[in-house]
PDB file of C-alpha atoms in Angstrom:
ATOM      1  CA  MET A1199    -105.818-169.445  73.813  1.00  0.00           C
ATOM      2  CA  ASP A1200    -105.178-171.391  70.629  1.00  0.00           C
ATOM      3  CA  ASN A1201    -104.967-175.246  70.735  1.00  0.00           C
ATOM      4  CA  THR A1202    -101.894-176.474  68.971  1.00  0.00           C
ATOM      5  CA  LEU A1203    -100.675-179.997  69.114  1.00  0.00           C
ATOM      6  CA  HIS A1204     -97.197-179.639  67.555  1.00  0.00           C
ATOM      7  CA  TYR A1205     -95.144-182.624  66.052  1.00  0.00           C
ATOM      8  CA  GLU A1206     -92.424-182.999  63.643  1.00  0.00           C
ATOM      9  CA  LYS A1207     -92.253-185.704  60.903  1.00  0.00           C
ATOM     10  CA  HIS A1208     -89.093-187.794  60.042  1.00  0.00           C
ATOM     11  CA  GLY A1209     -88.290-190.505  57.879  1.00  0.00           C
ATOM     12  CA  ASN A1210     -90.194-192.270  55.080  1.00  0.00           C
ATOM     13  CA  GLY A1211     -90.885-195.751  56.039  1.00  0.00           C
ATOM     14  CA  ARG A1212     -93.904-197.806  55.169  1.00  0.00           C
ATOM     15  CA  LYS A1213     -94.901-198.120  58.978  1.00  0.00           C
ATOM     16  CA  ASN A1214     -95.811-195.186  61.346  1.00  0.00           C
ATOM     17  CA  LEU A1215     -94.367-194.618  64.777  1.00  0.00           C
ATOM     18  CA  ILE A1216     -95.640-192.006  67.280  1.00  0.00           C
ATOM     19  CA  ILE A1217     -93.341-190.596  69.870  1.00  0.00           C
ATOM     20  CA  PHE A1218     -94.241-188.904  73.124  1.00  0.00           C
ATOM     21  CA  HIS A1219     -91.547-187.350  75.441  1.00  0.00           C
ATOM     22  CA  GLY A1220     -91.478-186.997  79.177  1.00  0.00           C
ATOM     23  CA  PHE A1221     -92.119-184.119  81.585  1.00  0.00           C
ATOM     24  CA  GLY A1222     -90.101-180.831  81.093  1.00  0.00           C
ATOM     25  CA  GLN A1223     -88.663-182.057  77.769  1.00  0.00           C
ATOM     26  CA  THR A1224     -89.625-181.513  74.005  1.00  0.00           C
ATOM     27  CA  ASN A1225     -89.609-183.672  70.942  1.00  0.00           C
ATOM     28  CA  LYS A1226     -85.998-182.757  70.599  1.00  0.00           C
ATOM     29  CA  THR A1227     -85.150-184.965  73.521  1.00  0.00           C
ATOM     30  CA  MET A1228     -86.250-187.958  71.788  1.00  0.00           C
ATOM     31  CA  LEU A1229     -84.158-187.550  68.457  1.00  0.00           C
ATOM     32  CA  SER A1230     -81.838-190.368  69.559  1.00  0.00           C
ATOM     33  CA  TRP A1231     -84.594-192.875  69.186  1.00  0.00           C
ATOM     34  CA  LEU A1232     -85.033-191.901  65.465  1.00  0.00           C
ATOM     35  CA  ASP A1233     -81.794-192.717  63.781  1.00  0.00           C
ATOM     36  CA  SER A1234     -82.118-196.617  63.983  1.00  0.00           C
ATOM     37  CA  VAL A1235     -85.770-196.678  62.849  1.00  0.00           C
ATOM     38  CA  LYS A1236     -86.406-193.922  60.352  1.00  0.00           C
ATOM     39  CA  SER A1237     -85.594-196.075  57.482  1.00  0.00           C
ATOM     40  CA  ASN A1238     -88.422-198.328  58.162  1.00  0.00           C
ATOM     41  CA  PHE A1239     -90.942-195.935  59.824  1.00  0.00           C
ATOM     42  CA  THR A1240     -92.387-192.567  59.180  1.00  0.00           C
ATOM     43  CA  ILE A1241     -92.009-191.013  62.723  1.00  0.00           C
ATOM     44  CA  TYR A1242     -94.292-188.390  64.194  1.00  0.00           C
ATOM     45  CA  ASN A1243     -92.406-186.900  67.220  1.00  0.00           C
ATOM     46  CA  PHE A1244     -94.685-184.879  69.399  1.00  0.00           C
ATOM     47  CA  ASP A1245     -94.513-181.957  71.745  1.00  0.00           C
ATOM     48  CA  LEU A1246     -96.838-182.645  74.724  1.00  0.00           C
ATOM     49  CA  TYR A1247     -99.141-179.623  75.706  1.00  0.00           C
ATOM     50  CA  TYR A1248     -97.477-177.094  77.726  1.00  0.00           C
ATOM     51  CA  HIS A1249     -94.202-178.276  76.297  1.00  0.00           C
ATOM     52  CA  GLY A1250     -92.212-176.970  73.296  1.00  0.00           C
ATOM     53  CA  LYS A1251     -94.538-175.714  70.679  1.00  0.00           C
ATOM     54  CA  SER A1252     -97.702-177.398  71.838  1.00  0.00           C
ATOM     55  CA  ILE A1253    -100.162-175.056  73.589  1.00  0.00           C
ATOM     56  CA  ARG A1254    -103.632-175.151  75.078  1.00  0.00           C
ATOM     57  CA  ALA A1255    -105.709-173.277  77.611  1.00  0.00           C
ATOM     58  CA  ASN A1256    -105.250-173.959  81.353  1.00  0.00           C
ATOM     59  CA  THR A1257    -108.281-176.330  81.508  1.00  0.00           C
ATOM     60  CA  PRO A1258    -108.594-179.977  82.303  1.00  0.00           C
ATOM     61  CA  LEU A1259    -107.801-182.198  79.252  1.00  0.00           C
ATOM     62  CA  SER A1260    -110.429-185.053  79.121  1.00  0.00           C
ATOM     63  CA  THR A1261    -109.991-188.425  77.252  1.00  0.00           C
ATOM     64  CA  LYS A1262    -112.710-187.280  74.781  1.00  0.00           C
ATOM     65  CA  GLN A1263    -110.778-183.932  73.943  1.00  0.00           C
ATOM     66  CA  TRP A1264    -107.508-185.906  73.480  1.00  0.00           C
ATOM     67  CA  LYS A1265    -109.344-188.448  71.273  1.00  0.00           C
ATOM     68  CA  LEU A1266    -110.703-185.594  69.060  1.00  0.00           C
ATOM     69  CA  ALA A1267    -107.331-183.811  68.924  1.00  0.00           C
ATOM     70  CA  PHE A1268    -105.327-186.874  68.056  1.00  0.00           C
ATOM     71  CA  GLY A1269    -108.138-188.093  65.729  1.00  0.00           C
ATOM     72  CA  ALA A1270    -107.800-184.793  63.763  1.00  0.00           C
ATOM     73  CA  PHE A1271    -103.964-185.528  63.431  1.00  0.00           C
ATOM     74  CA  LEU A1272    -104.511-189.065  62.196  1.00  0.00           C
ATOM     75  CA  THR A1273    -107.071-187.836  59.480  1.00  0.00           C
ATOM     76  CA  ARG A1274    -104.685-184.984  58.519  1.00  0.00           C
ATOM     77  CA  GLU A1275    -101.792-187.330  58.010  1.00  0.00           C
ATOM     78  CA  GLN A1276    -103.947-190.119  56.543  1.00  0.00           C
ATOM     79  CA  ILE A1277    -102.601-192.628  59.106  1.00  0.00           C
ATOM     80  CA  ASN A1278    -104.504-195.876  59.582  1.00  0.00           C
ATOM     81  CA  HIS A1279    -102.216-198.026  61.815  1.00  0.00           C
ATOM     82  CA  PHE A1280     -99.360-197.085  63.933  1.00  0.00           C
ATOM     83  CA  SER A1281     -97.128-198.030  66.760  1.00  0.00           C
ATOM     84  CA  ILE A1282     -96.237-195.813  69.956  1.00  0.00           C
ATOM     85  CA  ALA A1283     -92.986-195.244  71.831  1.00  0.00           C
ATOM     86  CA  ALA A1284     -93.205-193.147  74.812  1.00  0.00           C
ATOM     87  CA  PHE A1285     -91.229-192.041  77.911  1.00  0.00           C
ATOM     88  CA  SER A1286     -92.518-191.044  81.471  1.00  0.00           C
ATOM     89  CA  LEU A1287     -95.277-188.428  81.321  1.00  0.00           C
ATOM     90  CA  GLY A1288     -95.584-189.476  77.497  1.00  0.00           C
ATOM     91  CA  GLY A1289     -96.833-192.869  78.659  1.00  0.00           C
ATOM     92  CA  ARG A1290    -100.029-191.315  79.781  1.00  0.00           C
ATOM     93  CA  PHE A1291    -100.602-189.999  76.492  1.00  0.00           C
ATOM     94  CA  ALA A1292     -99.683-193.357  74.890  1.00  0.00           C
ATOM     95  CA  LEU A1293    -102.147-195.215  77.137  1.00  0.00           C
ATOM     96  CA  ALA A1294    -104.808-192.840  76.459  1.00  0.00           C
ATOM     97  CA  THR A1295    -104.179-193.048  72.769  1.00  0.00           C
ATOM     98  CA  TYR A1296    -104.379-196.812  72.883  1.00  0.00           C
ATOM     99  CA  ASP A1297    -107.677-196.431  75.074  1.00  0.00           C
ATOM    100  CA  ALA A1298    -109.076-194.368  72.207  1.00  0.00           C
ATOM    101  CA  PHE A1299    -107.630-196.136  68.999  1.00  0.00           C
ATOM    102  CA  CYS A1300    -106.826-199.630  70.196  1.00  0.00           C
ATOM    103  CA  ASP A1301    -107.735-201.211  66.874  1.00  0.00           C
ATOM    104  CA  ARG A1302    -105.241-199.022  65.190  1.00  0.00           C
ATOM    105  CA  VAL A1303    -102.097-199.607  67.206  1.00  0.00           C
ATOM    106  CA  GLU A1304     -99.809-202.240  66.233  1.00  0.00           C
ATOM    107  CA  SER A1305     -97.326-202.168  69.146  1.00  0.00           C
ATOM    108  CA  MET A1306     -96.746-200.227  72.355  1.00  0.00           C
ATOM    109  CA  ILE A1307     -93.256-199.469  73.789  1.00  0.00           C
ATOM    110  CA  LEU A1308     -93.551-197.817  77.205  1.00  0.00           C
ATOM    111  CA  VAL A1309     -90.336-196.545  78.795  1.00  0.00           C
ATOM    112  CA  ALA A1310     -90.863-195.780  82.531  1.00  0.00           C
ATOM    113  CA  PRO A1311     -94.374-194.770  81.835  1.00  0.00           C
ATOM    114  CA  ASP A1312     -96.699-192.397  83.704  1.00  0.00           C
ATOM    115  CA  GLY A1313    -100.382-193.268  83.877  1.00  0.00           C
ATOM    116  CA  ILE A1314    -100.148-196.835  85.413  1.00  0.00           C
ATOM    117  CA  PHE A1315    -100.269-195.767  89.041  1.00  0.00           C
ATOM    118  CA  GLN A1316    -100.824-192.505  91.090  1.00  0.00           C
ATOM    119  CA  ASN A1317     -98.295-191.710  93.697  1.00  0.00           C
ATOM    120  CA  THR A1318     -99.320-190.101  96.878  1.00  0.00           C
ATOM    121  CA  TRP A1319     -97.905-186.714  96.070  1.00  0.00           C
ATOM    122  CA  PHE A1320     -99.904-186.574  92.828  1.00  0.00           C
ATOM    123  CA  ARG A1321    -103.045-187.605  94.559  1.00  0.00           C
ATOM    124  CA  ILE A1322    -102.420-184.693  97.314  1.00  0.00           C
ATOM    125  CA  ALA A1323    -101.440-182.050  94.673  1.00  0.00           C
ATOM    126  CA  THR A1324    -104.466-182.633  92.624  1.00  0.00           C
ATOM    127  CA  SER A1325    -107.126-182.933  95.161  1.00  0.00           C
ATOM    128  CA  PRO A1326    -109.707-180.166  94.964  1.00  0.00           C
ATOM    129  CA  ILE A1327    -108.882-179.212  98.724  1.00  0.00           C
ATOM    130  CA  THR A1328    -105.108-179.104  98.323  1.00  0.00           C
ATOM    131  CA  ASN A1329    -104.563-178.060  94.655  1.00  0.00           C
ATOM    132  CA  PRO A1330    -104.609-174.391  95.710  1.00  0.00           C
ATOM    133  CA  LEU A1331    -101.772-175.025  98.133  1.00  0.00           C
ATOM    134  CA  PHE A1332     -99.897-176.864  95.368  1.00  0.00           C
ATOM    135  CA  LYS A1333    -100.320-173.836  93.130  1.00  0.00           C
ATOM    136  CA  TYR A1334     -99.092-171.521  95.830  1.00  0.00           C
ATOM    137  CA  LEU A1335     -96.023-173.589  96.434  1.00  0.00           C
ATOM    138  CA  MET A1336     -95.147-173.701  92.777  1.00  0.00           C
ATOM    139  CA  LEU A1337     -95.284-169.885  92.690  1.00  0.00           C
ATOM    140  CA  HIS A1338     -93.270-169.640  95.819  1.00  0.00           C
ATOM    141  CA  PRO A1339     -89.957-171.672  95.629  1.00  0.00           C
ATOM    142  CA  THR A1340     -88.443-170.736  99.017  1.00  0.00           C
ATOM    143  CA  GLN A1341     -91.552-172.191 100.772  1.00  0.00           C
ATOM    144  CA  PHE A1342     -91.598-175.142  98.508  1.00  0.00           C
ATOM    145  CA  ASN A1343     -87.961-176.067  99.210  1.00  0.00           C
ATOM    146  CA  SER A1344     -88.650-175.526 102.868  1.00  0.00           C
ATOM    147  CA  LEU A1345     -91.456-178.152 102.696  1.00  0.00           C
ATOM    148  CA  LEU A1346     -89.194-180.446 100.681  1.00  0.00           C
ATOM    149  CA  ASN A1347     -86.614-180.447 103.293  1.00  0.00           C
ATOM    150  CA  LEU A1348     -89.285-181.036 106.064  1.00  0.00           C
ATOM    151  CA  ILE A1349     -90.747-183.933 104.062  1.00  0.00           C
ATOM    152  CA  GLU A1350     -87.135-185.553 103.727  1.00  0.00           C
ATOM    153  CA  LYS A1351     -86.436-184.906 107.483  1.00  0.00           C
ATOM    154  CA  LEU A1352     -89.614-186.680 108.460  1.00  0.00           C
ATOM    155  CA  GLY A1353     -88.966-189.679 106.215  1.00  0.00           C
ATOM    156  CA  LEU A1354     -92.142-189.028 104.110  1.00  0.00           C
ATOM    157  CA  ALA A1355     -90.095-189.279 100.932  1.00  0.00           C
ATOM    158  CA  SER A1356     -86.762-190.837 100.024  1.00  0.00           C
ATOM    159  CA  SER A1357     -83.743-188.429  99.474  1.00  0.00           C
ATOM    160  CA  GLN A1358     -83.693-189.593  95.885  1.00  0.00           C
ATOM    161  CA  ILE A1359     -87.219-188.314  95.276  1.00  0.00           C
ATOM    162  CA  VAL A1360     -86.575-185.004  97.038  1.00  0.00           C
ATOM    163  CA  ARG A1361     -83.262-184.463  95.182  1.00  0.00           C
ATOM    164  CA  PHE A1362     -85.131-185.137  91.967  1.00  0.00           C
ATOM    165  CA  ALA A1363     -87.884-182.653  92.719  1.00  0.00           C
ATOM    166  CA  GLN A1364     -85.455-180.017  93.777  1.00  0.00           C
ATOM    167  CA  LYS A1365     -83.530-180.416  90.498  1.00  0.00           C
ATOM    168  CA  GLU A1366     -86.644-180.697  88.140  1.00  0.00           C
ATOM    169  CA  LEU A1367     -88.326-177.759  89.906  1.00  0.00           C
ATOM    170  CA  SER A1368     -85.557-175.279  90.316  1.00  0.00           C
ATOM    171  CA  ALA A1369     -86.581-173.294  87.241  1.00  0.00           C
ATOM    172  CA  ARG A1370     -89.823-171.218  87.281  1.00  0.00           C
ATOM    173  CA  ASP A1371     -90.937-172.468  84.059  1.00  0.00           C
ATOM    174  CA  ASN A1372     -90.689-176.176  85.177  1.00  0.00           C
ATOM    175  CA  ARG A1373     -92.756-175.226  88.250  1.00  0.00           C
ATOM    176  CA  LYS A1374     -95.535-173.789  86.247  1.00  0.00           C
ATOM    177  CA  ARG A1375     -95.267-176.707  83.782  1.00  0.00           C
ATOM    178  CA  VAL A1376     -95.614-179.256  86.621  1.00  0.00           C
ATOM    179  CA  TYR A1377     -98.672-177.490  88.001  1.00  0.00           C
ATOM    180  CA  GLN A1378    -100.268-177.408  84.495  1.00  0.00           C
ATOM    181  CA  SER A1379     -99.374-181.135  83.838  1.00  0.00           C
ATOM    182  CA  TRP A1380    -100.480-182.612  87.078  1.00  0.00           C
ATOM    183  CA  THR A1381    -103.638-180.410  87.386  1.00  0.00           C
ATOM    184  CA  TYR A1382    -104.941-180.368  83.842  1.00  0.00           C
ATOM    185  CA  PHE A1383    -103.742-183.910  82.805  1.00  0.00           C
ATOM    186  CA  LYS A1384    -105.296-185.621  85.693  1.00  0.00           C
ATOM    187  CA  PRO A1385    -108.514-186.463  83.893  1.00  0.00           C
ATOM    188  CA  LEU A1386    -106.314-188.078  81.168  1.00  0.00           C
ATOM    189  CA  GLN A1387    -106.410-191.315  83.213  1.00  0.00           C
ATOM    190  CA  PRO A1388    -106.042-194.534  81.239  1.00  0.00           C
ATOM    191  CA  ASP A1389    -108.765-197.254  81.863  1.00  0.00           C
ATOM    192  CA  LEU A1390    -106.225-200.033  82.760  1.00  0.00           C
ATOM    193  CA  THR A1391    -108.949-202.706  83.118  1.00  0.00           C
ATOM    194  CA  PHE A1392    -110.173-201.880  79.555  1.00  0.00           C
ATOM    195  CA  ILE A1393    -106.553-201.603  78.176  1.00  0.00           C
ATOM    196  CA  ILE A1394    -105.408-205.000  79.504  1.00  0.00           C
ATOM    197  CA  LYS A1395    -108.636-206.742  78.274  1.00  0.00           C
ATOM    198  CA  THR A1396    -108.441-205.112  74.930  1.00  0.00           C
ATOM    199  CA  ALA A1397    -104.649-205.946  74.568  1.00  0.00           C
ATOM    200  CA  ASN A1398    -105.365-209.554  75.370  1.00  0.00           C
ATOM    201  CA  THR A1399    -108.174-209.718  72.753  1.00  0.00           C
ATOM    202  CA  LEU A1400    -106.304-207.879  69.914  1.00  0.00           C
ATOM    203  CA  HIS A1401    -102.953-209.370  70.991  1.00  0.00           C
ATOM    204  CA  THR A1402    -101.309-205.979  71.051  1.00  0.00           C
ATOM    205  CA  PRO A1403     -97.641-206.329  72.070  1.00  0.00           C
ATOM    206  CA  PHE A1404     -96.998-204.142  75.177  1.00  0.00           C
ATOM    207  CA  HIS A1405     -93.190-203.662  75.949  1.00  0.00           C
ATOM    208  CA  PHE A1406     -92.266-202.021  79.302  1.00  0.00           C
ATOM    209  CA  ILE A1407     -88.712-200.724  79.417  1.00  0.00           C
ATOM    210  CA  LEU A1408     -87.975-200.132  83.050  1.00  0.00           C
ATOM    211  CA  GLY A1409     -84.886-199.215  85.284  1.00  0.00           C
ATOM    212  CA  SER A1410     -83.846-201.211  88.359  1.00  0.00           C
ATOM    213  CA  LYS A1411     -82.423-197.816  89.764  1.00  0.00           C
ATOM    214  CA  ASP A1412     -85.569-195.731  88.886  1.00  0.00           C
ATOM    215  CA  TYR A1413     -87.159-194.350  91.945  1.00  0.00           C
ATOM    216  CA  ILE A1414     -89.566-192.153  90.009  1.00  0.00           C
ATOM    217  CA  VAL A1415     -91.362-195.051  88.380  1.00  0.00           C
ATOM    218  CA  PRO A1416     -90.399-198.111  90.170  1.00  0.00           C
ATOM    219  CA  ILE A1417     -90.697-201.593  88.796  1.00  0.00           C
ATOM    220  CA  SER A1418     -92.779-202.667  91.648  1.00  0.00           C
ATOM    221  CA  LYS A1419     -95.466-200.055  90.761  1.00  0.00           C
ATOM    222  CA  ILE A1420     -95.757-201.203  87.121  1.00  0.00           C
ATOM    223  CA  LYS A1421     -95.261-204.905  86.871  1.00  0.00           C
ATOM    224  CA  PRO A1422     -97.947-206.112  89.323  1.00  0.00           C
ATOM    225  CA  LYS A1423    -100.584-203.979  87.436  1.00  0.00           C
ATOM    226  CA  MET A1424     -99.802-205.009  84.019  1.00  0.00           C
ATOM    227  CA  THR A1425     -98.932-208.921  84.323  1.00  0.00           C
ATOM    228  CA  ARG A1426    -102.580-209.615  83.540  1.00  0.00           C
ATOM    229  CA  ALA A1427    -101.798-208.398  79.984  1.00  0.00           C
ATOM    230  CA  HIS A1428    -100.700-211.631  78.300  1.00  0.00           C
ATOM    231  CA  THR A1429     -98.712-209.734  75.580  1.00  0.00           C
ATOM    232  CA  ALA A1430     -96.794-207.563  78.169  1.00  0.00           C
ATOM    233  CA  LYS A1431     -93.068-208.111  78.222  1.00  0.00           C
ATOM    234  CA  PHE A1432     -90.877-206.317  80.819  1.00  0.00           C
ATOM    235  CA  HIS A1433     -87.288-205.324  79.854  1.00  0.00           C
ATOM    236  CA  ILE A1434     -85.158-204.266  82.886  1.00  0.00           C
ATOM    237  CA  LEU A1435     -82.224-201.992  82.461  1.00  0.00           C
ATOM    238  CA  PRO A1436     -79.716-201.213  85.277  1.00  0.00           C
ATOM    239  CA  LEU A1437     -80.420-197.440  84.989  1.00  0.00           C
ATOM    240  CA  LYS A1438     -82.112-194.395  86.856  1.00  0.00           C
ATOM    241  CA  HIS A1439     -85.194-192.658  85.393  1.00  0.00           C
ATOM    242  CA  HIS A1440     -83.787-190.145  82.890  1.00  0.00           C
ATOM    243  CA  GLN A1441     -80.908-192.572  81.790  1.00  0.00           C
ATOM    244  CA  LEU A1442     -83.625-194.686  80.243  1.00  0.00           C
ATOM    245  CA  ILE A1443     -84.018-192.477  77.266  1.00  0.00           C
ATOM    246  CA  GLU A1444     -80.521-193.322  76.074  1.00  0.00           C
ATOM    247  CA  GLY A1445     -80.601-196.746  77.383  1.00  0.00           C
ATOM    248  CA  ALA A1446     -83.778-197.640  75.543  1.00  0.00           C
ATOM    249  CA  LYS A1447     -82.588-196.348  71.972  1.00  0.00           C
ATOM    250  CA  THR A1448     -80.748-199.504  71.102  1.00  0.00           C
ATOM    251  CA  LEU A1449     -83.635-201.806  72.415  1.00  0.00           C
ATOM    252  CA  ILE A1450     -86.454-200.160  70.621  1.00  0.00           C
ATOM    253  CA  PRO A1451     -85.655-200.993  67.023  1.00  0.00           C
ATOM    254  CA  SER A1452     -85.467-204.788  67.789  1.00  0.00           C
ATOM    255  CA  LEU A1453     -88.663-204.647  69.695  1.00  0.00           C
ATOM    256  CA  LEU A1454     -90.595-202.898  66.836  1.00  0.00           C
ATOM    257  CA  GLU A1455     -88.997-205.278  64.215  1.00  0.00           C
ATOM    258  CA  GLY A1456     -89.954-208.310  66.125  1.00  0.00           C
ATOM    259  CA  ASP A1457     -93.556-207.082  66.556  1.00  0.00           C
ATOM    260  CA  ILE A1458     -94.559-205.692  63.229  1.00  0.00           C
ATOM    261  CA  LEU A1459     -91.931-205.927  60.525  1.00  0.00           C
TER     262      LEU A1459
END
């Protein structure tokens, strides 16, 4: 299978901005972030692998492979320095990019980011022992929904998490995509110790936009892990997980302007 990392280019500003979307989305989802910044930035709006027009083989994605793929993009577009704005699953790619190109990153804006912590269900689903069962459940929605109902009944997950899973995984394509994303992106685990140490050394601004009503990426799972980063700032909005895309769009321009313009 071909390896294609698709992106769309917008604006013609003197600064560069990289955007990564969340699970089950495409770069089109993030268009609302573009209008208020494209006069000052040249924007590269990506499709993550297994989403939109980005494709790759069903094999684990290592940090080295990501560095090579993203490095090739930087060379092709002749980009030296850049900022990153990312939502949810895109946060894992943003952190991996900072890990690989920290001295070239001017600012990080992470909206309800994946990659900071691993929840219990992710660890179970991606374990070598239980991963085949995870794959089976993604191919058999009736059994999967029965399991979700049992999990809720036993109090092993909140009703909000169960409803979110039922909604997001009702379509076959999304069930396939979550298996691919969880299984093959697992090796793309950012080294938070290195990232925090480097951010403190390079004084890289890290902005976290989090939702007080977000049960998918709770504030309590992000803030304690990142407070050692002296440049980390936390912006709390009274919103749920997916509401943060729209909620963040008016905040992002001011954060970028304050950091690097």
